[in-house]
Coordinates of N, CA, C and O in Angstrom, one line a residue:
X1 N 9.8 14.7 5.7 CA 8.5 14.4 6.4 C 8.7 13.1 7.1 O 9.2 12.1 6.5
X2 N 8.2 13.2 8.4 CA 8.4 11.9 9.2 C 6.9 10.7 8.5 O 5.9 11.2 8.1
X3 N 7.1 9.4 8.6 CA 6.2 8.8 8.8 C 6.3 7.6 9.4 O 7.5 7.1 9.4
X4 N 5.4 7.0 10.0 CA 6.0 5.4 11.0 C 4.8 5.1 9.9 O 4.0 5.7 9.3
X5 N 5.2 3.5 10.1 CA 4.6 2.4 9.0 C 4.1 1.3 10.3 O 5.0 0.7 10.8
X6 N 3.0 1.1 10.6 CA 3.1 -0.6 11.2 C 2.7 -1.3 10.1 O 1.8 -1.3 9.3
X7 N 3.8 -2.0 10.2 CA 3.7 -3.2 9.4 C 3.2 -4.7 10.2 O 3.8 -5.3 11.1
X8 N 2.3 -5.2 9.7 CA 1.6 -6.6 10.2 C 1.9 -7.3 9.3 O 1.5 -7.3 8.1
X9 N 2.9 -8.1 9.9 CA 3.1 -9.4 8.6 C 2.0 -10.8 8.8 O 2.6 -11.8 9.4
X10 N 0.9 -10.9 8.4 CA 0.3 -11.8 8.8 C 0.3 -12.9 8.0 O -0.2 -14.0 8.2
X11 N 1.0 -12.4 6.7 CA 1.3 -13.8 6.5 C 2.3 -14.4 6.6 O 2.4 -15.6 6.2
X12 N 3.5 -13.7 7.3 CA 4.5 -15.1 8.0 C 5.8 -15.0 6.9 O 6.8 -15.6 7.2
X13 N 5.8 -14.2 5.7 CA 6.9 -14.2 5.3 C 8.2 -13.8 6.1 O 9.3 -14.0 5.5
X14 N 8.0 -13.5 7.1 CA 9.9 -13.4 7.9 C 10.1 -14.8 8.5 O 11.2 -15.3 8.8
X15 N 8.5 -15.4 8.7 CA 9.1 -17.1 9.3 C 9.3 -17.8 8.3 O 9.8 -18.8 8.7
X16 N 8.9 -17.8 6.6 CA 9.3 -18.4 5.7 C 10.3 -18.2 5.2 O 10.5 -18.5 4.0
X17 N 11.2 -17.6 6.0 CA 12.8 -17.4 5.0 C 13.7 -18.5 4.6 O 14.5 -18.6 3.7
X18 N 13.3 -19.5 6.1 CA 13.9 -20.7 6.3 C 13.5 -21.7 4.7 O 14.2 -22.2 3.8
X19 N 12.1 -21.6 5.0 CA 12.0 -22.4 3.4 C 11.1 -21.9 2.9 O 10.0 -22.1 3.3
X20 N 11.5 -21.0 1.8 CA 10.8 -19.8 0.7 C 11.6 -20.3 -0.5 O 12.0 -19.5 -1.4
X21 N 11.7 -21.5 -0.5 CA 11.8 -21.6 -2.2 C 11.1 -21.4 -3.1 O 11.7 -21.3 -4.2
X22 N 9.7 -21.3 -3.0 CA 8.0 -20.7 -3.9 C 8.8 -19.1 -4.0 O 9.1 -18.7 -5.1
X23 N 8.9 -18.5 -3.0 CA 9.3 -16.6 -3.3 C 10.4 -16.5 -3.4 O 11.4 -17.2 -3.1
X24 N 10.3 -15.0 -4.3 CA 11.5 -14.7 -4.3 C 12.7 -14.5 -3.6 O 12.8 -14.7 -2.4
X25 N 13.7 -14.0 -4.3 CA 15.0 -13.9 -2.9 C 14.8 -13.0 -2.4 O 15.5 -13.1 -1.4
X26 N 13.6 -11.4 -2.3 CA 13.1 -10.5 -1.5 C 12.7 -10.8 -0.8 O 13.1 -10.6 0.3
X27 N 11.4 -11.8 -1.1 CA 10.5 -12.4 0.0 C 11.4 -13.0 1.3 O 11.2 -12.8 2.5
X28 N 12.2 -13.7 0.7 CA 13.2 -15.6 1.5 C 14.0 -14.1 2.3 O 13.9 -14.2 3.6
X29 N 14.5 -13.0 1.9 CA 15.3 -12.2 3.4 C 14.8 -11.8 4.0 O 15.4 -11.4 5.0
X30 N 13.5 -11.6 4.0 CA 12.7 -10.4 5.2 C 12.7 -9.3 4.4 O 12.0 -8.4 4.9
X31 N 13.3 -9.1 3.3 CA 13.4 -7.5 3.2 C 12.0 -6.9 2.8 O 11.8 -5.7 2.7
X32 N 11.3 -7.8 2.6 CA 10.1 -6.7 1.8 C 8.9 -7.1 3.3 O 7.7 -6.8 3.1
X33 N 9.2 -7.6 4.5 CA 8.9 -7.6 5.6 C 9.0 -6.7 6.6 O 8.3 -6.5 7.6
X34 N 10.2 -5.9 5.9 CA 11.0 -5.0 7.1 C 10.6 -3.8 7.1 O 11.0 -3.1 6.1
X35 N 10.0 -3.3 7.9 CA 9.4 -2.4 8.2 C 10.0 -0.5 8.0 O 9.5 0.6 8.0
X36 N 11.7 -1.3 7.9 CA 12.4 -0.2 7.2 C 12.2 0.4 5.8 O 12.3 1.5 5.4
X37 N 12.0 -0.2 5.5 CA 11.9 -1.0 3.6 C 10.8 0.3 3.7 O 11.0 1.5 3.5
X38 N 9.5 -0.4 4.0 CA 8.3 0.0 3.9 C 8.3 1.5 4.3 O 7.6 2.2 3.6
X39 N 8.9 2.3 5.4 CA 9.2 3.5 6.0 C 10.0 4.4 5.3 O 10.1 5.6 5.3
X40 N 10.8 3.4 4.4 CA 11.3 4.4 3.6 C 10.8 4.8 2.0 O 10.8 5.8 1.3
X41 N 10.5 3.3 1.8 CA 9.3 3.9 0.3 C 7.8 4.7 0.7 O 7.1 5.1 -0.2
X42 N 7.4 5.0 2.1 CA 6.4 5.8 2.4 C 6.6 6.9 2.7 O 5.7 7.8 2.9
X43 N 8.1 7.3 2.8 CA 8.7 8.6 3.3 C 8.8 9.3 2.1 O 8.5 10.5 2.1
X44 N 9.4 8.4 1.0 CA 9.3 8.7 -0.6 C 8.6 9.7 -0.8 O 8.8 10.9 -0.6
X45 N 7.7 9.0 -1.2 CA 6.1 9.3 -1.6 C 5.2 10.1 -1.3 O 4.3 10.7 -1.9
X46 N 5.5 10.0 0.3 CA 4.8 10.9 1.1 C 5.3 12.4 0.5 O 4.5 13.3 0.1
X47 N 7.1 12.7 0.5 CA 7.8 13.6 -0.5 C 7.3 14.2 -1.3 O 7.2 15.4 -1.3
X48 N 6.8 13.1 -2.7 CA 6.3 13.1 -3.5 C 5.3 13.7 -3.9 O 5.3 14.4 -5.0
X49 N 4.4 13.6 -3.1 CA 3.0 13.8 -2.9 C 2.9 14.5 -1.6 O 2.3 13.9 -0.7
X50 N 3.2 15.7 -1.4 CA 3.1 16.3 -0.7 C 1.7 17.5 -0.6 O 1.1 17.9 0.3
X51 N 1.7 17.6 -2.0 CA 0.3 18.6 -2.0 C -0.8 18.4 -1.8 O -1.7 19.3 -1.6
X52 N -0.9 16.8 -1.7 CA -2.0 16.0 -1.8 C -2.1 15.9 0.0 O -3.3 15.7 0.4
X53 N -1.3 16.0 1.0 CA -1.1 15.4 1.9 C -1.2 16.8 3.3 O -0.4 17.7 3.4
X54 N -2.2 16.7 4.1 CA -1.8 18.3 5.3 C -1.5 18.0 5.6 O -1.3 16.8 5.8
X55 N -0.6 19.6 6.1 CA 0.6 19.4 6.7 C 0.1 19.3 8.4 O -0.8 19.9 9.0
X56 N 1.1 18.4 8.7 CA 0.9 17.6 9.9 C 2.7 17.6 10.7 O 3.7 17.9 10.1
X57 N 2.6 17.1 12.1 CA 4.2 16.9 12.4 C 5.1 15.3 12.0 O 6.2 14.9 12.3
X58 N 4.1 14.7 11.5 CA 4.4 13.2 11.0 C 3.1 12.7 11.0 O 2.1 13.0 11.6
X59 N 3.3 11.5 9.9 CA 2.3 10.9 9.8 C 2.3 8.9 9.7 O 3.2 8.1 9.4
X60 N 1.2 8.8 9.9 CA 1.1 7.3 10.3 C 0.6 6.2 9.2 O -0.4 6.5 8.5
X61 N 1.0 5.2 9.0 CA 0.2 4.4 7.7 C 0.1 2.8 8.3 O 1.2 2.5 8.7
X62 N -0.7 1.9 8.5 CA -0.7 0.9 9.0 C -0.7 -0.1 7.7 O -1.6 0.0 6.9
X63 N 0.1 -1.1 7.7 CA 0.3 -1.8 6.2 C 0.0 -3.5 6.9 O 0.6 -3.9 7.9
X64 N -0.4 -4.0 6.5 CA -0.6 -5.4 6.9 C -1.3 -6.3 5.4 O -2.3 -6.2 4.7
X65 N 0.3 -7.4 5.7 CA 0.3 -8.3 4.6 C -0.2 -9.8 5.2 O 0.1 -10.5 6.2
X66 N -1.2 -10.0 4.0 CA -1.7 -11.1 4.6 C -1.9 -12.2 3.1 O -1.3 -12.0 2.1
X67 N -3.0 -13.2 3.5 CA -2.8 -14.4 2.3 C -4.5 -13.7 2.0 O -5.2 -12.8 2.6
X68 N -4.8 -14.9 0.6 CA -6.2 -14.3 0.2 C -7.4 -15.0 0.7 O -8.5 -15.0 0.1
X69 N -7.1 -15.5 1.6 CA -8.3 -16.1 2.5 C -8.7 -15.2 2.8 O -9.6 -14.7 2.2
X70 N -7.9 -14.3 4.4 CA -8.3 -13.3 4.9 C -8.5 -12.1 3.8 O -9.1 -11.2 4.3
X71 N -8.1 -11.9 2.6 CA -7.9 -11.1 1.8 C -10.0 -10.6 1.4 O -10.6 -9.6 1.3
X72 N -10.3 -12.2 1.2 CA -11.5 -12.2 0.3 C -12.4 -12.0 1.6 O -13.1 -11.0 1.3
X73 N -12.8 -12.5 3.1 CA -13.2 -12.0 4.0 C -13.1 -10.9 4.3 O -13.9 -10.6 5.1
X74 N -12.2 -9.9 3.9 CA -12.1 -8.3 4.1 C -13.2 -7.9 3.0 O -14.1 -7.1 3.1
X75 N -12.7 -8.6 1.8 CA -13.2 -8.1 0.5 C -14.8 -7.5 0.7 O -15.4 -6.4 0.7
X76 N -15.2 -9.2 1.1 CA -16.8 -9.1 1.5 C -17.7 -8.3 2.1 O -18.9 -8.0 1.8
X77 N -16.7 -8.0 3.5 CA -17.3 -7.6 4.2 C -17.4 -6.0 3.7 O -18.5 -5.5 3.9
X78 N -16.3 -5.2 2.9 CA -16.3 -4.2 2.7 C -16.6 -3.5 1.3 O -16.8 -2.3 1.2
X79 N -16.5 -4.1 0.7 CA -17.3 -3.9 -0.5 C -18.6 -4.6 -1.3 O -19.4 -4.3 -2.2
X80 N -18.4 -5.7 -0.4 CA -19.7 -6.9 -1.3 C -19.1 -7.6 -1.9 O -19.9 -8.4 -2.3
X81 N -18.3 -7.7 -2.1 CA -17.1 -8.6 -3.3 C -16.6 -10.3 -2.7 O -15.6 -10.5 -2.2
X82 N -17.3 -11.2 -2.8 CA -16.7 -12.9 -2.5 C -15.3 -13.0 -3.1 O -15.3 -14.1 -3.7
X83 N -14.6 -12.7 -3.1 CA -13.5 -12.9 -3.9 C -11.8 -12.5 -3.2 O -11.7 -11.4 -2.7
X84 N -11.2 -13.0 -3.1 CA -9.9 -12.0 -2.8 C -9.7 -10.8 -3.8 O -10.3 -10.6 -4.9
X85 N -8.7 -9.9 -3.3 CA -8.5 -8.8 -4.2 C -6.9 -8.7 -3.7 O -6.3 -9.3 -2.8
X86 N -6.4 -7.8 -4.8 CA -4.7 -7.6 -4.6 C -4.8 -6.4 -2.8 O -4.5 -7.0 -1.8
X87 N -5.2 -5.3 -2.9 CA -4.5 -4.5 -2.3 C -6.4 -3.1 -2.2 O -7.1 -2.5 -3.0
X88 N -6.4 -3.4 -0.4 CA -7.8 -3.0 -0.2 C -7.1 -1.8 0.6 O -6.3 -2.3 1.3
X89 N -7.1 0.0 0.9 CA -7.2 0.7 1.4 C -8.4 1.6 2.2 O -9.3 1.9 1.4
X90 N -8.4 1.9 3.3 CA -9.5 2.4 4.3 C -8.4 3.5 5.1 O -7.6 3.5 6.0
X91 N -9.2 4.8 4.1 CA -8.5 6.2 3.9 C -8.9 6.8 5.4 O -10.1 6.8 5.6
X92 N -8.2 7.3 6.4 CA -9.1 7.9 7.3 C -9.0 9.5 7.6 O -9.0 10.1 8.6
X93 N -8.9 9.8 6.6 CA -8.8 11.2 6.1 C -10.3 11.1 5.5 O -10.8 12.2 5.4
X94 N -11.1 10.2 5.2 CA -12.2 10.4 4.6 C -13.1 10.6 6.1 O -14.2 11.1 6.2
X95 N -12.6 10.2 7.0 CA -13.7 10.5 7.9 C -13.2 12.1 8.6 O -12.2 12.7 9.1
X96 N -14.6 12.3 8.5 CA -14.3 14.0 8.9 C -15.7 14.1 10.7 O -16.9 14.3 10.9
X97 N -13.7 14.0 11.6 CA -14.2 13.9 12.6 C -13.3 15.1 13.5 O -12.1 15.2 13.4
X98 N -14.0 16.0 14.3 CA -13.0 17.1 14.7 C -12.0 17.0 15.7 O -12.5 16.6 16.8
X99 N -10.4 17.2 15.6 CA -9.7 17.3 16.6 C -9.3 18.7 16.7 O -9.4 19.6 15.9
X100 N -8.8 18.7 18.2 CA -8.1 19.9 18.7 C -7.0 19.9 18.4 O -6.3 18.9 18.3
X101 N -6.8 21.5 18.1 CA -6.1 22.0 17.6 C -4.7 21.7 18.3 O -3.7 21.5 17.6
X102 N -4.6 21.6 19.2 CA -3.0 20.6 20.1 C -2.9 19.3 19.3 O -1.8 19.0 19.1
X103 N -3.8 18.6 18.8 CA -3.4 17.1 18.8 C -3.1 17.6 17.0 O -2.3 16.8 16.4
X104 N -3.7 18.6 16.3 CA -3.2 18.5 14.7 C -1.6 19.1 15.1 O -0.7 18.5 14.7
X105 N -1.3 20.2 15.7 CA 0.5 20.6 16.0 C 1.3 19.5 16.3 O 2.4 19.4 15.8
X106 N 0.5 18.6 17.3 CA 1.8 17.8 18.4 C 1.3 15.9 17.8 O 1.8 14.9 18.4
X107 N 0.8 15.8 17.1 CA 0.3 14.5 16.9 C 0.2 13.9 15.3 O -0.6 14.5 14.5
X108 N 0.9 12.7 14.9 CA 1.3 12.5 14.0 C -0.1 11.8 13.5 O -0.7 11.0 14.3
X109 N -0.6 12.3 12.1 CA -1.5 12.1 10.7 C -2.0 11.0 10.5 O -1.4 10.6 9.5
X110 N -2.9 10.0 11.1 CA -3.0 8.8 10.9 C -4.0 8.5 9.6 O -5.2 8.5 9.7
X111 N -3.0 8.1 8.2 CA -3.8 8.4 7.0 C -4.7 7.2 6.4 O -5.4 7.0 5.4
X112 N -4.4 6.5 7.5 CA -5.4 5.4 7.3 C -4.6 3.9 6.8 O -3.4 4.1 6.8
X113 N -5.0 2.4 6.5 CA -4.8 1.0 6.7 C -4.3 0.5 4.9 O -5.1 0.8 4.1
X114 N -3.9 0.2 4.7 CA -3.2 -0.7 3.3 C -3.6 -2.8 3.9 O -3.0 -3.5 4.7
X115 N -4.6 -2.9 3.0 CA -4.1 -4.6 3.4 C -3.8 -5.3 2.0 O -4.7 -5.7 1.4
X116 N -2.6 -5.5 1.5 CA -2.1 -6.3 0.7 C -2.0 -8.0 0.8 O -1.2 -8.5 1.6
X117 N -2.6 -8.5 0.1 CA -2.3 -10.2 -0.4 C -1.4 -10.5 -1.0 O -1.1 -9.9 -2.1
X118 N -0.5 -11.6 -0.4 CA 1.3 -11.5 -0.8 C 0.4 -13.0 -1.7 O 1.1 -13.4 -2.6
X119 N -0.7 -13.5 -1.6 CA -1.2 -14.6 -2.3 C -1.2 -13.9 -3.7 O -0.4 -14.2 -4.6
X120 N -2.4 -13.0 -3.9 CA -2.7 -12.3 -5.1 C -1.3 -11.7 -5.8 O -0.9 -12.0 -6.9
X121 N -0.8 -10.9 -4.9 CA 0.3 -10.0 -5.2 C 1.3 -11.1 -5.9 O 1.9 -10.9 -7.0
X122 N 1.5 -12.3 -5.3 CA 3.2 -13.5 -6.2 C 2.5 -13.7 -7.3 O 2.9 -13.0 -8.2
X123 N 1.4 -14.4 -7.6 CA 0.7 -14.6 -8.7 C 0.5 -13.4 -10.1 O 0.5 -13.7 -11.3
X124 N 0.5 -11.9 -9.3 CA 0.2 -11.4 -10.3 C 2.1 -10.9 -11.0 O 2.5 -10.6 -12.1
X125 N 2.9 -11.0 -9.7 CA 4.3 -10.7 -10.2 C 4.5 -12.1 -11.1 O 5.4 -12.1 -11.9
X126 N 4.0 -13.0 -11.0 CA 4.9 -14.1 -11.9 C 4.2 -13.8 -13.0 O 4.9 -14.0 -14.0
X127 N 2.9 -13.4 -13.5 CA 2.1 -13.0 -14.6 C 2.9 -11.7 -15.4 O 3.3 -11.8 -16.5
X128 N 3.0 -10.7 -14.6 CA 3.5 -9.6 -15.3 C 5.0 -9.6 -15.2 O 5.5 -8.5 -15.4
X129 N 6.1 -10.7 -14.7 CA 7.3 -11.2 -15.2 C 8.0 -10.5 -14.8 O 9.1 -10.2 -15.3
X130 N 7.5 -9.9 -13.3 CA 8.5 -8.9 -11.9 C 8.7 -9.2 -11.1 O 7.9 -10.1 -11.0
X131 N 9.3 -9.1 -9.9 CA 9.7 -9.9 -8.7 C 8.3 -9.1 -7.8 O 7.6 -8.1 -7.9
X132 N 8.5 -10.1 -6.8 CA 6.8 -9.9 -6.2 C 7.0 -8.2 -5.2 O 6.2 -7.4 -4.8
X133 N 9.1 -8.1 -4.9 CA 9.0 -6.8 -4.5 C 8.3 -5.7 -5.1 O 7.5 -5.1 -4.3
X134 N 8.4 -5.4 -6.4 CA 7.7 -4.6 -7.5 C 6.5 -4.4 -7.2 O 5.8 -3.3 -7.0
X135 N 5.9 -6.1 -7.3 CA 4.3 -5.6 -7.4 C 4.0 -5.2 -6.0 O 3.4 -4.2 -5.8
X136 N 4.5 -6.0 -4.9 CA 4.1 -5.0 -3.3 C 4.1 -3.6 -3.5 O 3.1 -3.0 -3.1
X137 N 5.0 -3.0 -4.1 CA 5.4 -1.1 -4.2 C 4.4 -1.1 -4.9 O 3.4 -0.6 -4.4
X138 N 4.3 -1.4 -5.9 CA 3.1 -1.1 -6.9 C 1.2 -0.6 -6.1 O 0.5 0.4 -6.2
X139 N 1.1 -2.2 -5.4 CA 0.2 -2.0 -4.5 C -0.2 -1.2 -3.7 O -1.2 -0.6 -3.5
X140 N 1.0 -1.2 -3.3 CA 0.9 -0.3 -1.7 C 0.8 1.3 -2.1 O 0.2 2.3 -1.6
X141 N 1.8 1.1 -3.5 CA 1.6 3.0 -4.0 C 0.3 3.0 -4.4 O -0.2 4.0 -4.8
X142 N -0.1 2.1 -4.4 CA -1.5 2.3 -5.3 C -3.1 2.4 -4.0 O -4.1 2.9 -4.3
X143 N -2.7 1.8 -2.7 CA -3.1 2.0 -1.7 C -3.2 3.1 -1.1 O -4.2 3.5 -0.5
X144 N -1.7 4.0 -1.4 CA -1.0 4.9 -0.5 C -1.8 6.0 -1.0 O -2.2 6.8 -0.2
X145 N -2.2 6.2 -2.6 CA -3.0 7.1 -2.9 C -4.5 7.2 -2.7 O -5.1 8.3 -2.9
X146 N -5.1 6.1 -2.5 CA -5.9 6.0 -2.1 C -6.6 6.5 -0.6 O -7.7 6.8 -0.3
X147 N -5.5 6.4 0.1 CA -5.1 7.3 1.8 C -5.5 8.7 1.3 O -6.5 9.3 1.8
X148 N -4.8 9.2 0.2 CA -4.2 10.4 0.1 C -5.7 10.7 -0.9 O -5.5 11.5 -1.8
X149 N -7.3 10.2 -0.9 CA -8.1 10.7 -1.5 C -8.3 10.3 -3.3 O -9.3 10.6 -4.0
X150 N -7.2 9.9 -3.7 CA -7.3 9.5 -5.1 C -8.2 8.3 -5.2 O -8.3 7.5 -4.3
X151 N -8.9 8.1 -6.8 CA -9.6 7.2 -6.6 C -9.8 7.2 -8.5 O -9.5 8.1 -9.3
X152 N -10.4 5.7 -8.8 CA -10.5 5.7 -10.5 C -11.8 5.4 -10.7 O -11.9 4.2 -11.0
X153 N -12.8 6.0 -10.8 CA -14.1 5.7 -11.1 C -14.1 5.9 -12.7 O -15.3 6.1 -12.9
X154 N -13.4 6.0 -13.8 CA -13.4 6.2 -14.9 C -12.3 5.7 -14.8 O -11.5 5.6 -13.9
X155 N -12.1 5.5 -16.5 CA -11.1 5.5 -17.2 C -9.9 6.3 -16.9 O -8.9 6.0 -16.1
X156 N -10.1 7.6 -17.6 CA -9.2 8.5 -17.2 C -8.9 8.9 -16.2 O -8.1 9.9 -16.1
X157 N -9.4 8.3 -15.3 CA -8.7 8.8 -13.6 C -8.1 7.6 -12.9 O -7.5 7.8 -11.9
X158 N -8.3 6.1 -13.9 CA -7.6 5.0 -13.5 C -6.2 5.6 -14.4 O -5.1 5.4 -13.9
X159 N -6.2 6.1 -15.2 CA -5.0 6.1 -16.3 C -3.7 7.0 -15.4 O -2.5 6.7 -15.2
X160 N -4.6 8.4 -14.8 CA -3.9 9.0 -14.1 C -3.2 8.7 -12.7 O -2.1 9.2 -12.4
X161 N -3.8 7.9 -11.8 CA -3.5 7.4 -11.2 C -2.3 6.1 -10.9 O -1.6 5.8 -9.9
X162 N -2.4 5.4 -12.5 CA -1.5 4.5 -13.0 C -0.4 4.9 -13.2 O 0.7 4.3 -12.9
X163 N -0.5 6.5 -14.0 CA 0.9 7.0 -14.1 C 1.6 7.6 -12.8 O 2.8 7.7 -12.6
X164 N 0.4 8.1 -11.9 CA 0.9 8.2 -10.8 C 1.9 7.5 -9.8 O 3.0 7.8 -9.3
X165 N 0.9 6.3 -9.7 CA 2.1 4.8 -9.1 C 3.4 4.7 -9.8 O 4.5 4.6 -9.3
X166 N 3.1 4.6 -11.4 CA 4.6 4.4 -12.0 C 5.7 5.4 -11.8 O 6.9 5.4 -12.2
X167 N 5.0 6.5 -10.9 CA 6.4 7.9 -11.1 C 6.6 7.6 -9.3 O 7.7 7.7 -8.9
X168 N 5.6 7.2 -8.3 CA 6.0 6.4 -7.6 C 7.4 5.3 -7.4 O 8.5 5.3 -6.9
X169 N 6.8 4.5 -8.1 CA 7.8 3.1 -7.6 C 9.1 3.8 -8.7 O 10.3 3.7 -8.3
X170 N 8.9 4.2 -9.5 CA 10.8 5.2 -10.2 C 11.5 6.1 -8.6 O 12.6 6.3 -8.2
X171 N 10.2 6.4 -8.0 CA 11.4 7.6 -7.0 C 11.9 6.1 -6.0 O 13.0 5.8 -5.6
X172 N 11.3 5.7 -6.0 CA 11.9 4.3 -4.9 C 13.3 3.7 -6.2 O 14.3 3.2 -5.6
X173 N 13.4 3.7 -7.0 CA 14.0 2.8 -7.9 C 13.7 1.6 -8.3 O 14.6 0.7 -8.5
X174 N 12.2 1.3 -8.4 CA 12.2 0.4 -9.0 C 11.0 0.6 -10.2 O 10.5 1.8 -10.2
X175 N 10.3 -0.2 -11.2 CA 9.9 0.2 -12.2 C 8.9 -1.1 -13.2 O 9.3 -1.9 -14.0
X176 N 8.3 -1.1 -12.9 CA 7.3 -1.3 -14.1 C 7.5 -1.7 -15.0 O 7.4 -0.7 -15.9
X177 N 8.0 -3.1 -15.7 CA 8.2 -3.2 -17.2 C 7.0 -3.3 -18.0 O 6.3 -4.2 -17.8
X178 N 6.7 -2.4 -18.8 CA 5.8 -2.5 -20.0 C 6.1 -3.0 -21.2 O 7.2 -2.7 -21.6
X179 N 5.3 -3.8 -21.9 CA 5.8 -4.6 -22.9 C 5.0 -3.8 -24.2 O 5.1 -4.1 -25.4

């Protein structure tokens, strides 16, 4: 399955490579910047999660990393929340608006917006003792399902969803240490 990713780096990690001594050595190359990176853990996934996902000729995900200034001004505006947050998704599969039947054959799935805080996101990887690449996939899988209609209003559908992300970031190779 095809997917393009725009990635917006707004917060500047490919111009802090020069001096990223605060981040990690992912952060300091660009790699968790690179829009490759990201196209290919959404190609994953998208794999992954295919049942969850109509079939479409490719599909679209817009990812934009930012700090938690802009993070908590998104927050606000869209939930009510004063606060920053890790990782805000706006599914557009929930809007049910009609296209013609040419543009679902010939026109790639636009599943909707991921905005991740690389502020929230370093903080929480130096807490849970993983490189901040981790917790981005973490995020973003955890966004990505949210595109794809999943959601945790209980317990038991945060639990599922959790294990979801974690069989996630394994098909990428990377993994979640639980203590």
């Amino acid at each position: 399955m095809l997917i393009e990713v725009n990635v917006e780096d707004c917060y500047g990690l490919a111009q802090q490579s020069a001096d990223a001594s605060n981040l990690p050595e992912s952060a300091a190359s660009g790699e968790i910047s690179a829009a490759e990176t990201w196209e290919n853990w959404f190609s994953v996934w998208l794999e992954n999660q295919a049942a969850d996902v109509p079939v479409a000729p490719g599909y679209e995900v817009s990812l934009r990393l930012t700090g938690d200034t802009e993070m908590q001004a998104l927050n606000l505006q869209y939930r009510q929340l004063d606060r920053p947050t890790d990782v805000l998704a706006f599914a557009a599969l929930e809007v049910d608006c009609p296209q013609l039947e040419e543009m679902q054959s010939s026109e790639p799935l636009y599943l909707g917006d991921i905005v991740i805080s690389i502020d929230t996101a370093n903080r929480q990887a130096q807490q849970q003792g993983h490189p901040l690449k981790t917790e981005l996939a973490w995020l973003a899988a955890h966004g990505f399902l949210h595109l794809l209609g999943w959601d945790h209003p209980d317990e038991e559908s945060l639990t599922q969803m959790l294990d979801r992300q974690e069989i996630l970031l394994r098909a990428i190779g990377l993994a979640i240490q639980t203590a």
